Amino acid sequence: MVNGKVVVSQLNLAYRGRPALRDITLVFPEKAITAIIGPSGCGKSTLLRTINRMNDLIPGVEIRGQVLLDGEDVYGGTILLEELRRRVGMVFQRPNPFPLSVFDNVAYGPRVHGIRDRTLLADIVERCLRAVGLWDNLRDRLRRPALELPLGQQQQLCLARVLAVEPEVILLDEPCSALDPISTLRIEQLMQELKERYTIIIVTHNMQQAARASDLTAFILDGELVEWAPTEILFTSPRDPRTEAYITGRRLPVPH
Amino acid sequence: MKGTWRRDVILLSRRRDRIMVGVLTGSAVLAVGVLVIIVGYVLWQGLPVLTPTFLLEAPEKMGRAGGIFPTIVGTVVLTAGAVLVAAPLGVATAIYLAEYAHQGRTVALIRFGTESLAGIPSIIFGVFGFLFFVIYLDMGWSILSGALTLAGMILPTIIRTAEEAMLAVPREYREVSYSLGGSRWQTITRVVLPNALPGILTGIMLGVGRSVGETAAVIFTAGASLRVPHSLFDPVRTMSVHFYLLAREGISMRNAYGTAAVLVLSVLAVNFVAYYLMHRHLARLRGAGR
């Protein structure tokens, strides 16, 4: 249980004294897609945000336990926060391009990390837009406002913006919940393409999506990891009755 | 159930709607109308007085004859001085309050303080400026004393509007910036400030307007000299003060209106230019090319 791109070990998180994650131990293997599923408010987004330390922005959050990236504790103090966030990119629930041009959106990350050279930036923008399949569509509109794009393309752009800082892990926080089915499929296709090079962790409340698009699935309930298994196994023969109840849409057993 | 849904209730609601549209439209027309009448009257009285000589020559006989050139200079330097001091300080304070300070009781107290300060009558600032800058720091009646006093006067407004504008920038923009590895300062300069710019500029323009229009605080601190200043330690007279003295002392209503017309036109021009520049800048920033 120790090899893996990201290893979460005995992680506890409390928000203003109220526990939100309890003793979670979970391995995210390299170049695979892991889905985190569970009902609203179960802590799946919170878990995701401990990996790139976005929970740090919220006052009153207390964390115990370890999150290892390539064996290095992200809360250990040896890893620079900005470096961590570059290596662990994130796509949010609602498409949220900056009110800037398409180009400046993708170039934002590289610029923040000190890349000034125009031709290099142009190369990065082209490479990343190609990777998300937007280049042919947008090559003549790089100077147009990103907010003019349809929502699905905005989310693809957000993915390109993450790729621009050459992350190793990509966190997707319900990336399709604001999108129509076609755009959703597009993002799922992209995930399959990107998994060749990146470790992908996706939080979703859409179980078909988890079943379709992931290699491994973790089921979280009330801040606890109930079950973690290869997706096929978890969806066809879950071991825990709570998992079975959740994936078949039955009422969950009353919590103890 | 069917019989309880009444048609006349709907019709009554519709009539209320129409009445309210009328009331609201009327209010808007009244408000704009008053403004148009005041500005129109000033321009109607003042525009005929405006000639190149009036703008470019020194006053004679206390302003009864001649132009208003020194007062234009006085207004420009005093306002520019006040804004140059207050805008950076105010925006920096707002950044601190909105982005850095722990959002607790102290910040709430500072907020309350600045809000109260924004409502204090200008004459109080004038007396304070007189006692502190003019007398205690021995700056005399001067551009420096006047500009610093005006800066203190417009500072609270600039802080409040800038802070509100920054707090209104969606949290998700900040999150994205951080999630890409941006530092706090990078996030502020690249994401927060550009998006808060319209609000920040509005606060500064309110400050410009207040500085240009101020009389009481200026008479106390910058004096009312009719000479063209040569250094920051020279006293000046602004157009507003000139207008006040011409009208108050009954020197020349004609020239008073001339001065007022220049005042009104320059405030309009400054606002227009500032917003034009801002929109051009924002359009470029947000992407407007092919």
XYZ file of C-alpha atoms in Angstrom:
546
model
C 0.000 0.000 0.000
C 2.909 2.403 -0.182
C 3.626 2.793 -3.862
C 1.383 5.226 -5.611
C 1.634 8.747 -6.868
C -0.424 10.125 -4.030
C -0.806 8.306 -0.758
C -3.222 9.484 1.872
C -2.494 7.979 5.228
C -4.611 8.145 8.370
C -5.908 11.523 7.368
C -8.179 13.361 9.768
C -9.613 16.758 9.022
C -11.770 18.845 11.292
C -13.496 22.067 10.458
C -13.898 24.286 13.526
C -13.641 21.226 15.742
C -16.202 19.267 13.716
C -14.653 16.223 12.063
C -15.108 16.146 8.290
C -12.703 13.362 7.348
C -11.943 10.419 9.599
C -8.876 8.272 9.414
C -8.737 8.013 5.653
C -6.065 5.839 4.097
C -6.068 5.637 0.339
C -3.585 5.137 -2.483
C -3.876 6.869 -5.829
C -1.792 4.929 -8.371
C 0.182 6.734 -11.023
C -1.320 7.230 -14.483
C -4.695 5.905 -13.496
C -8.043 7.534 -12.912
C -9.441 7.230 -9.432
C -13.002 8.326 -8.823
C -14.199 9.440 -5.412
C -17.918 8.983 -4.993
C -20.341 9.577 -2.175
C -23.409 11.618 -1.276
C -23.315 15.414 -1.049
C -21.484 16.676 1.982
C -19.706 13.382 2.664
C -16.292 15.033 2.441
C -15.171 13.945 -1.027
C -14.328 17.473 -2.196
C -12.623 18.152 1.112
C -10.485 15.053 0.626
C -9.575 16.201 -2.875
C -8.608 19.630 -1.599
C -6.252 18.260 1.021
C -4.037 16.953 -1.789
C -3.200 20.401 -3.186
C -3.747 22.065 0.183
C -6.614 24.255 -0.983
C -8.205 23.704 2.416
C -5.441 25.900 3.820
C -7.379 28.905 2.517
C -10.269 28.215 4.845
C -9.777 29.388 8.424
C -10.523 26.863 11.156
C -9.343 23.751 9.331
C -7.262 21.275 11.306
C -5.465 18.406 9.635
C -3.783 15.329 11.105
C -2.223 12.496 9.184
C -0.234 12.415 5.979
C -0.676 13.151 2.319
C 2.332 11.940 0.359
C 3.191 13.057 -3.157
C 5.936 10.809 -4.508
C 6.659 9.854 -0.935
C 7.025 13.429 0.275
C 4.587 14.742 2.880
C 2.796 17.734 1.362
C 2.135 19.018 4.884
C 5.713 18.297 5.968
C 7.215 21.677 5.238
C 9.901 20.509 2.808
C 7.690 21.018 -0.211
C 6.965 24.581 -1.343
C 3.246 25.278 -1.389
C 3.369 26.991 -4.799
C 5.404 24.089 -6.175
C 2.920 21.590 -4.780
C 0.039 23.389 -6.427
C 1.859 23.493 -9.718
C 2.477 19.742 -9.544
C -1.089 19.018 -8.438
C -3.477 20.894 -10.716
C -7.161 21.366 -10.128
C -10.272 21.804 -12.250
C -13.258 23.169 -10.385
C -16.924 22.359 -10.367
C -18.064 25.391 -12.317
C -16.058 26.402 -15.376
C -14.166 29.423 -14.112
C -11.926 30.984 -16.726
C -10.547 34.368 -15.728
C -12.203 37.338 -17.447
C -9.173 37.453 -19.722
C -8.486 36.326 -23.254
C -8.185 32.634 -24.134
C -4.430 33.075 -24.473
C -3.975 34.874 -21.158
C -6.008 32.200 -19.377
C -3.723 29.401 -20.494
C -0.618 31.555 -20.012
C -1.613 32.567 -16.491
C 0.085 29.663 -14.731
C 3.353 29.757 -16.699
C 3.558 33.511 -16.182
C 3.029 33.152 -12.457
C 5.951 30.742 -12.484
C 8.148 33.265 -14.195
C 7.914 32.437 -17.896
C 7.976 35.704 -19.844
C 9.206 34.688 -23.280
C 6.438 35.347 -25.836
C 7.279 32.524 -28.220
C 7.623 30.031 -25.393
C 4.261 31.121 -23.983
C 2.706 30.829 -27.437
C 4.093 27.299 -27.737
C 2.694 26.333 -24.350
C -0.721 27.770 -25.201
C -0.829 25.888 -28.483
C 0.320 22.610 -26.944
C -2.232 22.790 -24.131
C -5.121 23.847 -26.344
C -4.255 20.957 -28.674
C -4.191 18.567 -25.733
C -7.758 19.476 -24.807
C -8.936 19.574 -28.401
C -9.638 23.293 -28.563
C -6.803 24.421 -30.811
C -8.470 24.020 -34.203
C -11.517 25.759 -32.894
C -9.760 28.646 -31.182
C -6.463 29.196 -33.007
C -7.850 32.339 -34.629
C -9.593 33.516 -31.507
C -6.835 33.434 -28.930
C -7.369 37.117 -28.158
C -11.099 36.782 -27.663
C -12.533 36.833 -24.140
C -12.630 33.359 -22.642
C -16.038 34.057 -21.149
C -17.524 34.177 -24.657
C -16.958 30.434 -25.061
C -19.764 27.945 -24.442
C -19.617 26.392 -20.972
C -18.240 23.053 -22.162
C -15.366 24.752 -23.954
C -14.757 26.944 -20.924
C -14.214 23.812 -18.867
C -11.868 22.415 -21.526
C -10.018 25.720 -21.383
C -9.727 25.380 -17.605
C -8.204 21.961 -18.165
C -5.748 23.466 -20.663
C -4.901 26.151 -18.110
C -3.980 23.422 -15.625
C -1.911 21.490 -18.190
C 0.089 24.643 -18.906
C 1.989 24.351 -15.624
C 2.925 20.734 -16.382
C 1.249 19.079 -13.409
C 1.772 15.464 -12.447
C -1.578 14.995 -10.742
C -4.872 16.503 -11.891
C -7.716 16.904 -9.435
C -11.179 17.218 -10.941
C -13.851 18.440 -8.561
C -17.166 17.431 -10.125
C -15.955 18.937 -13.395
C -19.059 18.043 -15.384
C -21.826 18.987 -12.999
C -22.500 22.247 -14.859
C -22.154 20.722 -18.331
C -24.525 19.183 -20.845
C -24.158 15.454 -21.710
C -22.115 16.058 -24.871
C -19.601 18.300 -23.103
C -19.520 15.771 -20.280
C -18.552 12.998 -22.677
C -15.915 15.254 -24.179
C -14.325 15.786 -20.753
C -14.469 12.062 -20.023
C -12.743 11.309 -23.340
C -10.083 13.829 -22.447
C -9.554 12.131 -19.119
C -8.843 8.859 -20.923
C -6.324 10.608 -23.170
C -4.687 12.443 -20.310
C -4.318 9.400 -18.125
C -1.411 8.293 -20.336
C 0.621 11.063 -18.771
C -1.115 12.175 -15.612
C -2.494 10.776 -12.405
C -6.139 11.775 -12.315
C -8.433 11.973 -9.320
C -12.051 12.890 -9.962
C -14.761 13.649 -7.465
C -18.189 12.988 -8.852
C -21.701 12.466 -7.616
C -22.569 10.880 -10.917
C -22.129 7.153 -10.512
C -22.404 6.332 -14.209
C -19.536 8.707 -14.732
C -17.429 6.968 -12.135
C -18.293 3.578 -13.633
C -17.590 4.757 -17.191
C -14.492 6.794 -16.727
C -12.422 5.519 -13.817
C -10.028 2.673 -13.091
C -10.481 2.745 -9.361
C -13.285 3.993 -7.209
C -13.363 5.051 -3.596
C -16.675 5.392 -1.799
C -16.816 7.904 1.022
C -19.644 8.253 3.501
C -19.810 10.700 6.401
C -16.111 11.441 6.159
C -15.065 7.803 6.215
C -13.690 5.631 3.466
C -16.176 2.798 3.141
C -14.691 0.921 0.236
C -11.926 1.281 -2.272
C -11.528 -1.090 -5.200
C -11.033 -1.364 -8.927
C -14.080 0.291 -10.451
C -15.450 -2.873 -12.053
C -15.297 -4.761 -8.817
C -16.750 -1.985 -6.718
C -19.705 -1.586 -9.026
C -20.351 -5.287 -9.670
C -19.580 -6.896 -6.344
C -19.238 -4.363 -3.570
C -18.131 -5.821 -0.287
C -19.786 -3.326 2.042
C -23.598 -3.213 2.236
C -23.436 0.601 2.414
C -21.610 0.720 -0.911
C -24.153 -1.591 -2.461
C -26.997 0.512 -1.128
C -25.438 3.678 -2.498
C -24.594 2.416 -5.980
C -27.951 0.763 -6.421
C -29.697 3.884 -5.235
C -31.352 2.305 -2.269
C -31.771 4.122 1.012
C -28.636 4.152 3.034
C -28.662 2.313 6.315
C -29.220 4.684 9.215
C -25.820 5.906 10.387
C -24.740 4.547 13.722
C -59.804 24.798 -5.110
C -60.653 26.094 -8.556
C -63.000 28.810 -7.378
C -60.548 30.362 -4.919
C -58.082 31.602 -7.566
C -59.334 35.102 -8.296
C -58.852 36.978 -11.503
C -59.337 40.366 -9.861
C -56.310 39.779 -7.594
C -54.139 39.346 -10.663
C -55.607 42.449 -12.271
C -55.019 44.423 -9.089
C -51.397 43.241 -8.964
C -50.946 44.284 -12.542
C -52.315 47.737 -11.801
C -49.942 48.064 -8.852
C -47.108 47.106 -11.167
C -48.034 49.873 -13.576
C -48.315 52.405 -10.773
C -44.890 51.473 -9.425
C -43.317 51.740 -12.871
C -44.741 55.246 -13.031
C -43.470 56.203 -9.567
C -39.986 54.838 -10.221
C -39.710 56.401 -13.655
C -40.900 59.682 -12.175
C -38.211 59.538 -9.474
C -35.506 58.903 -12.028
C -36.726 61.711 -14.280
C -36.931 64.093 -11.316
C -33.430 63.250 -10.110
C -31.844 63.610 -13.516
C -33.972 66.670 -14.226
C -32.715 68.533 -11.156
C -29.157 67.751 -12.183
C -29.726 68.901 -15.755
C -31.352 72.130 -14.577
C -28.501 73.000 -12.204
C -25.733 72.186 -14.651
C -27.686 73.763 -17.503
C -28.248 76.971 -15.584
C -24.590 77.251 -14.617
C -23.486 76.665 -18.184
C -26.118 79.027 -19.578
C -24.910 81.776 -17.267
C -21.249 80.899 -17.453
C -20.462 79.807 -21.004
C -20.795 83.309 -22.528
C -18.090 84.470 -20.126
C -15.626 81.831 -21.289
C -13.036 83.286 -23.628
C -9.371 82.453 -24.087
C -8.540 85.567 -22.073
C -10.781 84.445 -19.221
C -9.024 81.099 -19.080
C -5.473 82.263 -19.597
C -5.117 85.591 -17.802
C -4.713 86.608 -14.204
C -7.612 88.242 -12.383
C -7.648 91.982 -11.941
C -9.341 93.972 -9.210
C -9.871 90.905 -7.022
C -11.568 89.068 -9.871
C -13.919 91.793 -10.987
C -12.063 91.805 -14.286
C -9.450 89.670 -15.983
C -9.329 85.865 -16.039
C -9.022 82.956 -13.651
C -5.786 81.322 -14.761
C -4.150 81.089 -11.294
C -7.245 79.439 -9.850
C -7.209 76.798 -12.587
C -3.571 76.082 -11.736
C -4.461 76.045 -8.040
C -7.304 73.571 -8.556
C -5.241 71.244 -10.700
C -2.201 71.079 -8.413
C -4.214 70.801 -5.229
C -6.439 68.046 -6.592
C -3.570 66.210 -8.217
C -1.582 66.436 -4.977
C -4.483 65.143 -2.909
C -5.139 62.221 -5.263
C -1.450 61.353 -5.609
C -1.232 61.028 -1.851
C -4.624 59.499 -1.107
C -5.011 57.015 -3.979
C -1.906 54.862 -3.353
C -2.360 55.027 0.401
C -6.070 54.293 0.163
C -5.706 51.402 -2.264
C -2.856 49.930 -0.213
C -4.978 50.141 2.924
C -7.893 48.556 1.112
C -5.669 45.706 -0.089
C -4.553 45.141 3.469
C -8.103 45.172 4.820
C -9.608 43.017 2.089
C -6.798 40.547 1.439
C -4.414 40.361 4.366
C -6.065 41.399 7.621
C -7.652 38.728 9.745
C -11.369 39.386 9.287
C -12.136 39.924 12.948
C -13.221 42.611 15.326
C -10.273 44.911 14.644
C -10.987 45.050 10.935
C -14.671 45.627 11.602
C -13.680 48.522 13.858
C -11.369 50.001 11.213
C -14.158 49.647 8.665
C -16.591 51.408 10.953
C -14.000 54.109 11.592
C -13.324 54.811 7.923
C -17.024 54.844 7.195
C -17.640 57.395 9.942
C -14.658 59.438 8.803
C -16.118 59.616 5.289
C -19.171 61.356 6.706
C -17.388 64.040 8.709
C -18.035 67.592 7.418
C -15.133 68.974 5.424
C -14.835 72.028 7.670
C -13.625 69.726 10.454
C -10.862 68.453 8.174
C -10.141 72.096 7.315
C -9.734 73.130 10.941
C -7.620 70.074 11.667
C -5.457 70.752 8.615
C -5.082 74.359 9.695
C -4.021 73.470 13.221
C -1.803 70.529 12.254
C -0.228 71.288 8.875
C -0.449 75.087 8.691
C 0.397 75.966 12.302
C 1.973 72.978 14.059
C 4.102 71.692 11.173
C 4.585 75.284 10.071
C 3.786 74.610 6.427
C 1.754 77.800 6.261
C -1.088 78.290 3.815
C 0.305 76.250 0.986
C -0.334 73.705 -1.702
C 1.233 71.111 0.582
C -1.034 71.847 3.552
C -4.088 71.963 1.300
C -3.277 68.807 -0.631
C -2.541 66.811 2.528
C -5.760 67.998 4.151
C -7.782 67.110 1.063
C -5.997 63.764 0.911
C -7.107 63.039 4.476
C -10.613 64.072 3.552
C -10.961 61.797 0.512
C -8.961 58.896 1.934
C -11.873 57.172 3.723
C -14.008 57.160 0.582
C -11.192 55.719 -1.499
C -10.489 53.022 1.098
C -14.133 52.008 1.429
C -14.928 51.851 -2.278
C -11.670 50.074 -3.134
C -12.195 47.531 -0.373
C -15.778 46.854 -1.441
C -14.618 46.445 -5.020
C -11.969 43.911 -3.997
C -14.300 41.943 -1.773
C -16.723 41.742 -4.692
C -14.173 39.914 -6.860
C -15.378 36.294 -6.944
C -13.546 34.006 -4.545
C -13.183 31.396 -7.268
C -10.815 33.641 -9.248
C -8.532 33.764 -6.241
C -8.828 29.995 -5.776
C -7.862 29.329 -9.377
C -4.845 31.578 -9.070
C -3.702 29.841 -5.896
C -4.410 26.411 -7.378
C -2.027 27.184 -10.244
C 0.708 28.027 -7.773
C 0.201 31.784 -7.690
C 1.396 33.625 -4.606
C -0.824 35.962 -2.678
C 0.714 39.086 -4.165
C 0.529 37.668 -7.693
C -3.105 36.835 -7.095
C -3.775 40.367 -5.891
C -1.996 42.136 -8.734
C -3.060 39.825 -11.551
C -6.570 38.839 -10.526
C -8.024 40.975 -7.753
C -6.915 44.475 -8.731
C -7.756 44.264 -12.451
C -11.231 43.025 -11.601
C -11.713 45.613 -8.877
C -10.455 48.456 -11.058
C -13.835 49.965 -11.963
C -14.798 50.221 -8.304
C -11.405 51.561 -7.272
C -11.537 54.194 -9.988
C -15.033 55.224 -8.920
C -13.725 55.900 -5.417
C -10.830 57.940 -6.761
C -13.124 59.927 -9.034
C -15.415 60.659 -6.097
C -12.293 61.943 -4.369
C -11.378 64.109 -7.347
C -14.878 65.537 -7.378
C -14.790 66.300 -3.679
C -11.343 67.896 -3.923
C -12.273 70.053 -6.875
C -15.484 71.165 -5.226
C -14.120 71.772 -1.744
C -14.044 75.324 -0.385
C -14.042 75.370 3.404
C -11.134 72.999 3.958
C -9.145 74.703 1.203
C -9.524 78.270 2.482
C -8.260 77.094 5.881
C -5.221 75.279 4.557
C -4.219 76.517 1.100
C -5.274 80.115 1.509
C -6.800 82.229 -1.217
C -3.833 83.833 -2.957
C -4.450 84.987 -6.494
C -0.875 84.515 -7.624
C 0.364 81.607 -9.734
C 2.277 79.321 -7.315
C 5.941 78.523 -7.886
C 6.499 75.876 -5.250
C 4.587 73.474 -3.057
C 4.940 75.946 -0.223
C 3.072 78.729 -2.007
C -0.565 79.406 -1.205
C -3.148 79.004 -3.967
C -6.766 79.768 -4.636
C -8.901 77.087 -6.274
C -11.784 77.724 -8.645
C -14.290 76.722 -5.995
C -12.829 79.183 -3.510
C -12.698 81.859 -6.210
C -16.324 81.237 -7.075
C -17.262 81.381 -3.408
C -15.432 84.659 -2.804
C -16.693 86.292 -5.997
C -20.263 85.392 -5.154
C -20.071 85.875 -1.394
C -18.406 89.273 -1.544
C -20.574 90.348 -4.457
C -17.499 91.062 -6.567
C -18.799 89.771 -9.880
C -21.600 87.278 -10.404
C -20.717 87.208 -14.068
C -17.186 85.977 -13.425
C -18.456 83.699 -10.670
C -20.628 81.870 -13.186
C -17.764 81.797 -15.646
C -15.646 80.094 -13.004
C -18.452 77.684 -12.163
C -18.821 76.741 -15.814
C -15.119 75.910 -16.045
C -15.447 73.857 -12.847
C -18.393 71.854 -14.085
C -16.853 71.240 -17.485
C -13.513 70.145 -16.063
C -15.097 67.688 -13.619
C -17.132 66.229 -16.477
C -14.034 66.040 -18.663
C -11.918 64.338 -15.993
C -14.638 61.761 -15.367
C -15.129 61.127 -19.037
C -11.445 60.680 -19.759
C -10.892 58.458 -16.714
C -13.732 56.099 -17.570
C -12.812 56.043 -21.224
C -9.245 55.054 -20.379
C -10.455 52.435 -17.938
C -12.817 50.826 -20.429
C -10.129 50.736 -23.077
C -7.734 49.173 -20.618
C -10.273 46.589 -19.452
C -11.310 45.715 -22.982
C -7.682 45.051 -23.847
C -7.178 43.073 -20.651
C -10.256 40.883 -21.042
C -9.535 40.098 -24.644
C -11.036 42.000 -27.518
C -8.813 41.139 -30.464
C -9.800 38.980 -33.379
